[in-house]
Coordinates of C-alpha atoms in Angstrom, one line a residue:
M1 CA 146.6 91.3 73.3
Y2 CA 143.2 93.1 73.5
S3 CA 140.5 92.9 70.9
R4 CA 137.3 94.9 70.5
Y5 CA 135.4 95.3 73.8
G6 CA 137.9 93.1 75.5
R7 CA 136.9 89.7 74.1
H8 CA 140.4 88.3 74.6
Y9 CA 143.1 89.6 76.9
N10 CA 146.7 88.9 77.9
R11 CA 147.1 88.4 81.6
S12 CA 150.7 89.2 81.6
V13 CA 149.9 92.7 80.2
L14 CA 147.4 93.3 82.9
K15 CA 149.9 92.3 85.6
R16 CA 152.5 94.6 84.2
R17 CA 150.0 97.4 84.5
G18 CA 149.5 96.6 88.2
T19 CA 145.9 95.5 87.7
S20 CA 144.2 92.9 89.9
V21 CA 143.3 90.0 87.6
E22 CA 140.1 88.0 88.2
N23 CA 140.3 84.9 86.2
A24 CA 136.7 84.9 85.0
R25 CA 134.8 85.2 81.8
I26 CA 131.1 85.7 81.2
S27 CA 129.1 85.2 78.1
G28 CA 127.0 87.8 76.2
W29 CA 123.8 86.1 77.5
Q30 CA 125.0 86.4 81.1
F31 CA 125.9 90.1 80.5
F32 CA 122.4 90.6 79.1
L33 CA 120.9 89.1 82.3
L34 CA 123.2 91.2 84.4
S35 CA 122.2 94.4 82.6
L36 CA 118.5 93.6 82.6
N37 CA 118.3 92.7 86.3
F38 CA 120.6 95.6 87.4
I39 CA 118.4 98.2 85.6
V40 CA 115.1 96.7 86.7
G41 CA 116.3 96.0 90.2
T42 CA 114.8 98.3 92.8
A43 CA 113.2 100.5 90.1
F44 CA 110.5 97.8 89.4
F45 CA 109.1 98.4 92.9
V46 CA 110.1 102.0 93.8
R47 CA 109.5 103.8 90.5
P48 CA 105.8 103.2 89.6
G49 CA 104.4 105.2 92.5
S50 CA 106.6 108.3 91.8
I51 CA 106.0 108.1 88.1
I52 CA 102.2 107.9 88.4
A53 CA 102.1 110.6 91.0
V54 CA 103.6 113.0 88.6
S55 CA 102.4 111.9 85.1
K56 CA 99.0 110.4 86.1
Q57 CA 97.3 108.3 83.5
D58 CA 100.2 108.9 81.0
G59 CA 102.8 107.6 83.4
W60 CA 103.4 104.4 81.4
I61 CA 104.9 106.6 78.6
V62 CA 107.6 108.1 80.9
P63 CA 109.8 104.9 81.0
L64 CA 109.6 104.5 77.2
I65 CA 110.9 108.1 76.8
A66 CA 113.6 107.5 79.4
G67 CA 114.6 104.2 77.8
I68 CA 115.2 105.9 74.4
F69 CA 117.6 108.4 76.0
A70 CA 119.2 105.6 77.9
V71 CA 120.0 103.7 74.7
L72 CA 121.7 106.9 73.3
I73 CA 123.7 107.3 76.5
A74 CA 124.7 103.6 76.5
C75 CA 126.0 104.1 72.9
L76 CA 128.3 106.8 74.4
W77 CA 129.6 104.3 77.0
L78 CA 130.1 101.6 74.3
T79 CA 132.0 104.0 72.1
L80 CA 134.3 104.8 75.0
A81 CA 134.8 101.1 75.7
S82 CA 135.6 100.3 72.0
R83 CA 138.2 103.1 72.0
N84 CA 139.8 101.5 75.1
P85 CA 139.3 97.7 74.6
G86 CA 139.9 95.4 77.5
L87 CA 139.7 98.1 80.1
S88 CA 137.2 98.9 82.8
I89 CA 136.0 102.4 83.4
V90 CA 138.4 102.9 86.3
Q91 CA 141.3 101.7 84.1
I92 CA 140.2 104.0 81.3
C93 CA 140.4 107.0 83.7
T94 CA 144.0 106.4 84.6
K95 CA 145.0 105.5 81.0
V96 CA 143.6 108.5 79.2
A97 CA 143.7 111.2 82.0
G98 CA 147.0 110.4 83.7
K99 CA 148.0 109.1 87.0
Y100 CA 146.8 112.0 89.2
F101 CA 143.8 113.5 87.4
G102 CA 142.7 110.1 86.1
G103 CA 143.1 108.7 89.6
F104 CA 140.8 111.4 90.9
I105 CA 138.2 110.6 88.3
A106 CA 138.5 106.9 89.1
L107 CA 138.0 107.7 92.8
L108 CA 134.8 109.5 91.9
Y109 CA 133.5 106.4 90.1
I110 CA 134.5 104.1 93.0
W111 CA 132.7 106.4 95.4
F112 CA 129.6 106.3 93.1
F113 CA 129.7 102.5 93.1
I114 CA 129.9 102.4 96.9
Q115 CA 127.2 105.0 97.3
L116 CA 125.0 103.1 94.9
A117 CA 125.5 100.0 97.0
G118 CA 124.5 102.1 100.0
W119 CA 121.3 103.3 98.3
V120 CA 120.3 99.8 97.3
T121 CA 120.9 98.5 100.8
R122 CA 118.8 101.3 102.3
N123 CA 116.0 100.5 99.9
L124 CA 116.0 97.0 101.2
G125 CA 116.0 98.1 104.8
D126 CA 113.2 100.6 104.3
F127 CA 111.0 97.9 102.6
M128 CA 111.7 95.3 105.3
K129 CA 111.2 97.7 108.2
T130 CA 108.1 99.5 106.8
I131 CA 106.2 96.5 105.4
L132 CA 107.4 93.3 107.1
M133 CA 109.3 93.7 110.4
P134 CA 108.7 97.2 111.8
R135 CA 110.3 96.4 115.2
T136 CA 113.6 95.1 113.9
P137 CA 116.5 97.6 113.7
I138 CA 117.2 98.6 110.1
S139 CA 120.9 97.9 110.5
V140 CA 120.1 94.2 111.1
F141 CA 118.7 93.9 107.6
H142 CA 121.7 95.7 106.1
L143 CA 124.3 93.5 107.7
M144 CA 122.5 90.2 107.1
F145 CA 122.2 91.0 103.4
L146 CA 125.6 92.6 102.9
I147 CA 127.4 89.6 104.5
V148 CA 125.9 87.3 101.9
V149 CA 126.7 89.7 99.1
C150 CA 130.2 90.1 100.3
Y151 CA 130.7 86.3 100.1
A152 CA 129.3 86.4 96.5
V153 CA 131.7 89.2 95.5
I154 CA 134.7 87.4 96.9
K155 CA 133.8 84.4 94.8
G156 CA 133.8 86.6 91.7
V157 CA 131.7 87.9 88.8
E158 CA 131.4 84.5 87.2
T159 CA 129.7 83.1 90.3
I160 CA 127.3 86.1 90.3
A161 CA 126.5 85.6 86.6
R162 CA 125.7 81.9 87.1
T163 CA 123.6 82.7 90.1
I164 CA 121.6 85.1 88.0
E165 CA 121.1 82.5 85.3
F166 CA 119.7 80.1 87.9
L167 CA 117.4 82.7 89.5
A168 CA 116.1 84.5 86.4
P169 CA 113.6 81.8 85.3
L170 CA 112.0 81.9 88.8
V171 CA 111.7 85.7 88.7
V172 CA 110.2 85.8 85.3
L173 CA 107.7 83.1 86.2
I174 CA 106.5 84.9 89.3
V175 CA 106.2 88.3 87.5
V176 CA 104.2 86.7 84.5
V177 CA 101.8 84.9 86.9
I178 CA 101.2 88.2 88.8
Y179 CA 100.5 90.0 85.5
L180 CA 98.0 87.3 84.5
F181 CA 96.1 87.2 87.8
T182 CA 95.8 91.0 88.1
L183 CA 93.8 91.1 84.9
S184 CA 90.6 90.2 86.9
E185 CA 90.9 93.6 88.7
W186 CA 91.6 95.5 85.5
K187 CA 89.5 98.5 84.6
W188 CA 90.1 100.6 81.5
E189 CA 88.2 103.5 83.0
R190 CA 91.2 104.1 85.3
F191 CA 93.1 105.4 82.3
E192 CA 90.7 108.2 81.6
P193 CA 91.5 110.9 80.6
M194 CA 94.5 109.7 78.7
F195 CA 97.1 111.8 76.8
Q196 CA 96.5 114.9 78.8
V197 CA 100.2 115.7 79.5
S198 CA 102.2 117.5 76.9
T199 CA 105.3 115.9 75.3
W200 CA 107.6 118.4 76.8
Q201 CA 106.2 117.7 80.2
L202 CA 106.6 114.0 79.8
I203 CA 110.3 114.5 78.8
K204 CA 110.8 116.6 82.0
D205 CA 109.0 113.9 84.0
S206 CA 111.4 111.3 82.5
L207 CA 114.6 113.0 83.8
P208 CA 114.5 111.4 87.3
V209 CA 113.8 108.0 85.6
I210 CA 116.8 108.5 83.3
G211 CA 118.9 109.2 86.4
F212 CA 117.5 106.2 88.3
P213 CA 117.8 103.5 87.2
Y214 CA 119.3 104.1 83.7
M215 CA 122.4 106.2 84.3
E216 CA 123.3 104.0 87.2
A217 CA 124.0 101.4 84.6
V218 CA 127.4 103.0 83.9
T219 CA 128.4 100.7 86.7
L220 CA 128.2 97.9 84.2
M221 CA 131.2 99.3 82.3
M222 CA 133.3 97.8 85.0
L223 CA 132.2 94.3 83.8
V224 CA 133.0 94.8 80.1
P225 CA 136.5 93.3 80.2
Y226 CA 135.1 90.1 81.5
V227 CA 132.6 89.6 78.6
K228 CA 133.6 87.2 75.9
S229 CA 131.4 88.7 73.1
R230 CA 128.3 90.7 72.2
V231 CA 128.8 93.4 74.7
K232 CA 126.8 95.9 72.7
T233 CA 123.9 93.5 72.1
G234 CA 123.8 92.5 75.8
L235 CA 123.8 96.0 77.1
L236 CA 121.4 97.6 74.6
L237 CA 119.0 94.6 74.7
G238 CA 119.1 94.6 78.5
I239 CA 118.1 98.3 78.6
T240 CA 115.3 97.7 76.0
V241 CA 113.8 94.8 77.8
A242 CA 114.1 96.6 81.2
T243 CA 112.3 99.6 79.7
L244 CA 109.4 97.4 78.5
L245 CA 109.1 95.7 81.9
I246 CA 109.1 99.0 83.9
S247 CA 106.6 100.6 81.5
G248 CA 104.5 97.4 81.7
I249 CA 104.3 97.4 85.5
V250 CA 103.4 101.1 85.5
F251 CA 100.6 100.3 83.0
V252 CA 99.4 97.4 85.1
T253 CA 99.5 99.4 88.3
I254 CA 97.3 102.2 86.8
G255 CA 94.8 99.7 85.4
V256 CA 94.5 97.8 88.8
L257 CA 94.9 100.4 91.5
G258 CA 94.2 103.6 89.6
V259 CA 96.1 106.9 89.8
T260 CA 94.7 108.2 93.1
R261 CA 95.4 105.1 95.2
T262 CA 98.8 104.5 93.6
S263 CA 100.0 108.0 94.3
H264 CA 99.7 107.3 98.1
F265 CA 101.7 104.1 98.1
A266 CA 105.5 103.7 98.3
Y267 CA 105.3 100.1 97.0
P268 CA 102.2 99.8 94.9
L269 CA 103.2 96.5 93.4
Y270 CA 103.2 95.0 96.9
I271 CA 99.7 96.3 97.5
I272 CA 98.5 94.8 94.3
V273 CA 99.8 91.3 95.2
Q274 CA 98.6 91.7 98.8
E275 CA 95.0 92.3 97.6
L276 CA 95.2 89.6 95.0
Q277 CA 92.7 86.8 95.4
I278 CA 93.1 83.5 93.4
A279 CA 90.2 81.1 93.0
E280 CA 88.4 82.8 96.0
F281 CA 90.3 80.9 98.6
I282 CA 94.1 81.7 98.0
E283 CA 94.9 85.0 99.5
H284 CA 97.9 86.9 100.9
V285 CA 100.4 85.7 98.3
E286 CA 102.6 88.8 98.8
S287 CA 105.4 86.6 99.9
T288 CA 106.0 85.7 96.2
I289 CA 106.7 89.3 95.3
V290 CA 108.9 89.7 98.3
I291 CA 111.0 86.9 96.9
V292 CA 111.3 88.7 93.6
W293 CA 112.2 91.9 95.4
L294 CA 115.0 90.2 97.4
I295 CA 116.4 88.5 94.3
W296 CA 116.6 91.8 92.4
I297 CA 118.1 93.6 95.3
F298 CA 120.7 90.9 95.7
I299 CA 121.6 91.1 92.0
K300 CA 121.9 94.9 91.9
L301 CA 123.8 95.0 95.2
C302 CA 126.2 92.2 94.1
I303 CA 127.1 94.1 90.9
S304 CA 127.6 97.5 92.5
Y305 CA 129.5 96.0 95.4
H306 CA 131.7 93.9 93.0
C307 CA 132.4 97.0 90.9
A308 CA 133.4 99.0 93.9
V309 CA 135.8 96.3 95.1
T310 CA 137.2 95.7 91.7
G311 CA 137.7 99.5 91.1
I312 CA 139.7 99.8 94.4
C313 CA 141.8 96.8 93.5
Q314 CA 142.6 98.2 90.1
L315 CA 143.4 101.7 91.2
F316 CA 145.5 100.8 94.2
R317 CA 147.0 97.6 92.7
V318 CA 145.6 95.2 95.3
S319 CA 145.9 91.6 94.3
D320 CA 143.5 90.0 96.9
R321 CA 140.0 91.5 96.8
T322 CA 139.0 89.7 100.0
W323 CA 140.6 92.3 102.2
I324 CA 138.8 95.1 100.4
A325 CA 135.4 93.4 100.3
I326 CA 135.1 92.6 104.0
P327 CA 135.6 96.1 105.4
L328 CA 133.2 97.5 102.9
V329 CA 130.4 95.6 104.6
L330 CA 130.5 98.0 107.6
F331 CA 131.2 101.1 105.4
I332 CA 128.3 100.5 103.0
S333 CA 126.0 99.7 106.0
G334 CA 127.0 103.1 107.5
I335 CA 126.3 104.9 104.2
A336 CA 122.9 103.2 104.0
I337 CA 121.9 104.5 107.4
L338 CA 123.1 108.0 106.7
T339 CA 121.7 108.2 103.1
H340 CA 118.4 109.7 104.1
E341 CA 116.1 109.9 107.1
N342 CA 113.0 108.1 105.7
I343 CA 111.2 107.1 102.5
V344 CA 109.7 110.6 102.1
D345 CA 113.1 112.2 102.2
N346 CA 114.4 109.6 99.7
I347 CA 111.6 110.4 97.3
A348 CA 112.2 114.2 97.6
V349 CA 115.9 113.9 96.9
D350 CA 115.3 111.5 94.0
T351 CA 112.8 113.8 92.3
R352 CA 115.0 117.0 92.7
Y353 CA 118.6 115.9 92.3
I354 CA 119.1 112.4 91.0
F355 CA 119.3 113.3 87.3
Q356 CA 121.8 116.1 87.9
Y357 CA 123.9 113.9 90.2
T358 CA 124.0 110.8 88.0
S359 CA 124.6 112.9 84.9
L360 CA 128.1 113.6 86.2
Y361 CA 129.0 109.9 86.1
G362 CA 126.8 108.8 83.2
I363 CA 127.3 111.7 80.7
V364 CA 129.8 114.4 81.8
L365 CA 132.8 112.2 82.8
P366 CA 132.3 109.7 79.9
V367 CA 132.3 112.5 77.4
L368 CA 135.4 114.0 79.0
L369 CA 137.2 110.6 78.9
L370 CA 136.2 110.1 75.3
F371 CA 137.5 113.5 74.4
L372 CA 140.8 112.8 76.2
T373 CA 141.0 109.4 74.3
W374 CA 140.7 111.2 70.9
I375 CA 143.3 113.7 71.9
R376 CA 145.6 110.9 73.0
R377 CA 145.2 109.1 69.7
F378 CA 145.6 112.3 67.7
R379 CA 148.9 113.0 69.5
K380 CA 150.0 109.5 69.0
G381 CA 149.2 109.6 65.3
E382 CA 151.1 112.9 65.0
S383 CA 154.2 111.5 66.7
G384 CA 154.0 108.4 64.5
G385 CA 153.7 110.4 61.4
S386 CA 156.6 112.7 62.2
A387 CA 158.8 109.7 63.0

């Protein structure tokens, strides 16, 4: 039977419910790495410029405020998971809200996972076409990356988790080296004047950051049934470390480039590494940060893609996820092309609507599902007492 957060499960029970079973288990450490890399993902490169453009020298405070709210929201998700142990967010929908209404909510989540995969794919295409290969059609980058991700998803979540364990030390090493070498260009004068933005304004500026990347992490609730133990620790610690990393890169970006220059760049971290000079003869080491960027995009895309495939299999009782994963390559590539016209349009939509949109999946629907769970338990307790 199920235990708290799905640490143990009975496969026969899952099959009777019509759920596709993936014979995989991941550790709490692997879940922590999944959470950390999923949240940092594209935000590490895309977020600093938009944060600094709005909050100026106090931009490094914005991720800290967003991270505090994210921890509170994650506690809501964990409470929902503990009340429905061993079930993913899609399975919880159909269990507590019924076949039809719950199925509709589950479809909304599946669409969100697919849309998230499309956003991540488009971020990859924009970066590659804008910075590295401007003459190559953007769909080429989409298809090349999605084919590799599709193969990883077919292999399963355990394979993805082991891949992250292998790649994580390389990513950490590159990021730490970049931090250290940028200190030579550091100037404290670029932080003046500091603490000019009011607390209320900083909270308002943190709303888009709460929406992206933090509330996107509701996707990780699809992976909870696979985790052996320490789900709560893995998720909350992943959010905390990701918050420190994002705040740290914003802090470094202000100190190295300054507010004015950063506000005009879509990828300020790439500019920092591009201008970095080591020992007066090693230049143009931006290929290292491109490697980090591709690894983080691969991880986030794998997780969102896997959750979309798993959600479809669980909702429609499909036993072989291969036939779901392969067609999604073309579907997600199409969504990525239609998502927005260019980077400017993407930034505008992100600033105005991302918090409101992701709140539906990160706050509104989890609260509704938790409320329905309590009603279901209350009715069950009443019927048991009367019997």
